[in-house]
Amino acid sequence: MSEHDLVSGDTEAQYAGDTSSKRGGWITLPFMMATLLGMSITSFGWVLNLIVFLIEEFNIKNIAAAQISNIVNGCLSMLPLVAAILADSFFGNIVVISASTFISLTGILLLTLIAYLDLLKPRPCETGSNLCQSPSELQLGILYTALVLVTTGAGGTRSGPALGQAH
């Protein structure tokens, strides 16, 4: 290990020669892969049902629901790049994946509460009626917070396909 590696902050180079403080490796790989698999299944579940949830449960019009879904999908496509940069440049893969998993889990729990508690969503439309109650600002705020959390967390865990290089 050169003096340049210690000054530059290159953690991979610092740990390459010192086996006593080695992190990660094959021991953590199964746990990370299981976490990524669970996060992928969860993400596909809520992403594919987002438009139906917004229209049926939140009384949001079709076009607005499609726009919200497109924004979420766009963020899901761009956030892995941000997470990969953060993992490679600053924090490391395990920290980014762990934080992203916790953030996503918090968002999933919030979405579950929204689906379960009637107070967090507007009243359902009456059958055959075009007059539906719009969601309140508080209800929309909680919904958007949940969507930001699950999108940020899912985007962070999707930066993991390059993890094989670190192991």
Short mmCIF file of C-alpha atoms in Angstrom, two decimals, residues 22-139:
data_model
loop_
_atom_site.label_atom_id
_atom_site.label_comp_id
_atom_site.label_asym_id
_atom_site.label_seq_id
_atom_site.Cartn_x
_atom_site.Cartn_y
_atom_site.Cartn_z
CA LYS A 22 -11.27 -6.98 5.54
CA ARG A 23 -14.95 -6.17 5.05
CA GLY A 24 -17.54 -7.89 2.88
CA GLY A 25 -16.47 -10.85 0.82
CA TRP A 26 -18.34 -14.09 0.27
CA ILE A 27 -19.85 -14.02 3.77
CA THR A 28 -21.98 -10.95 3.07
CA LEU A 29 -22.84 -11.82 -0.53
CA PRO A 30 -25.81 -14.17 0.23
CA PHE A 31 -27.34 -11.62 2.59
CA MET A 32 -26.98 -8.82 0.06
CA MET A 33 -28.38 -10.96 -2.76
CA ALA A 34 -31.37 -12.00 -0.64
CA THR A 35 -32.00 -8.36 0.25
CA LEU A 36 -31.79 -7.31 -3.38
CA LEU A 37 -34.14 -10.11 -4.44
CA GLY A 38 -36.69 -9.12 -1.80
CA MET A 39 -36.42 -5.45 -2.72
CA SER A 40 -36.88 -6.25 -6.42
CA ILE A 41 -40.02 -8.29 -5.78
CA THR A 42 -41.42 -5.57 -3.54
CA SER A 43 -40.58 -2.82 -6.03
CA PHE A 44 -42.22 -4.58 -8.94
CA GLY A 45 -45.32 -5.16 -6.83
CA TRP A 46 -45.97 -1.54 -5.94
CA VAL A 47 -44.74 -0.05 -9.24
CA LEU A 48 -47.03 -2.22 -11.36
CA ASN A 49 -50.05 -1.42 -9.17
CA LEU A 50 -49.33 2.29 -8.66
CA ILE A 51 -51.68 3.67 -11.34
CA VAL A 52 -54.57 1.46 -10.21
CA PHE A 53 -53.93 2.44 -6.57
CA LEU A 54 -53.91 6.16 -7.42
CA ILE A 55 -57.10 5.96 -9.48
CA GLU A 56 -59.11 3.57 -7.31
CA GLU A 57 -57.98 4.51 -3.80
CA PHE A 58 -56.97 8.16 -4.15
CA ASN A 59 -59.57 9.30 -6.70
CA ILE A 60 -56.84 10.75 -8.92
CA LYS A 61 -57.74 11.20 -12.59
CA ASN A 62 -56.25 8.81 -15.14
CA ILE A 63 -53.84 11.28 -16.77
CA ALA A 64 -52.56 12.62 -13.43
CA ALA A 65 -52.05 9.06 -12.17
CA ALA A 66 -50.12 8.19 -15.34
CA GLN A 67 -47.96 11.30 -14.92
CA ILE A 68 -47.17 10.42 -11.29
CA SER A 69 -46.32 6.86 -12.33
CA ASN A 70 -44.05 8.10 -15.15
CA ILE A 71 -42.19 10.41 -12.76
CA VAL A 72 -41.71 7.54 -10.30
CA ASN A 73 -40.48 5.22 -13.07
CA GLY A 74 -38.11 7.90 -14.37
CA CYS A 75 -36.65 8.40 -10.91
CA LEU A 76 -36.31 4.63 -10.51
CA SER A 77 -34.26 4.61 -13.71
CA MET A 78 -31.98 7.51 -12.74
CA LEU A 79 -31.39 6.95 -9.02
CA PRO A 80 -29.21 3.81 -9.42
CA LEU A 81 -26.64 6.01 -11.16
CA VAL A 82 -26.62 8.44 -8.23
CA ALA A 83 -26.41 5.57 -5.74
CA ALA A 84 -23.54 3.96 -7.67
CA ILE A 85 -21.61 7.23 -7.61
CA LEU A 86 -22.21 7.58 -3.88
CA ALA A 87 -21.17 3.97 -3.29
CA ASP A 88 -18.02 4.16 -5.41
CA SER A 89 -16.88 7.61 -4.35
CA PHE A 90 -17.90 8.05 -0.75
CA PHE A 91 -19.60 5.35 1.29
CA GLY A 92 -19.09 1.89 -0.18
CA ASN A 93 -21.60 -0.65 -1.47
CA ILE A 94 -22.70 -2.14 1.82
CA VAL A 95 -23.51 1.22 3.41
CA VAL A 96 -25.47 2.43 0.37
CA ILE A 97 -27.44 -0.82 0.04
CA SER A 98 -28.17 -0.96 3.78
CA ALA A 99 -29.34 2.66 3.90
CA SER A 100 -31.38 2.23 0.72
CA THR A 101 -33.04 -0.90 2.09
CA PHE A 102 -33.99 0.89 5.31
CA ILE A 103 -35.34 3.90 3.37
CA SER A 104 -37.35 1.67 1.07
CA LEU A 105 -38.70 -0.38 3.97
CA THR A 106 -39.85 2.82 5.65
CA GLY A 107 -41.65 3.85 2.45
CA ILE A 108 -43.26 0.42 2.04
CA LEU A 109 -44.50 0.55 5.64
CA LEU A 110 -45.94 4.01 4.98
CA LEU A 111 -47.66 2.77 1.79
CA THR A 112 -49.06 -0.15 3.78
CA LEU A 113 -50.44 2.25 6.39
CA ILE A 114 -52.01 4.35 3.63
CA ALA A 115 -53.70 1.27 2.17
CA TYR A 116 -54.85 0.04 5.58
CA LEU A 117 -56.02 3.23 7.33
CA ASP A 118 -59.05 4.96 5.84
CA LEU A 119 -57.99 8.24 7.37
CA LEU A 120 -54.92 8.43 5.09
CA LYS A 121 -56.93 8.25 1.86
CA PRO A 122 -60.06 10.00 0.59
CA ARG A 123 -63.49 8.43 0.82
CA PRO A 124 -64.26 6.06 -2.04
CA CYS A 125 -66.47 7.29 -4.86
CA GLU A 126 -70.08 6.30 -4.74
CA THR A 127 -71.08 3.74 -7.35
CA GLY A 128 -71.93 5.44 -10.65
CA SER A 129 -71.03 8.91 -9.36
CA ASN A 130 -68.64 11.27 -11.10
CA LEU A 131 -68.36 13.41 -7.97
CA CYS A 132 -65.53 12.02 -5.93
CA GLN A 133 -63.82 13.56 -2.94
CA SER A 134 -60.31 14.72 -3.78
CA PRO A 135 -57.49 13.78 -1.42
CA SER A 136 -56.59 16.40 1.17
CA GLU A 137 -53.20 18.10 1.18
CA LEU A 138 -52.17 15.99 4.18
CA GLN A 139 -53.19 12.76 2.42
#
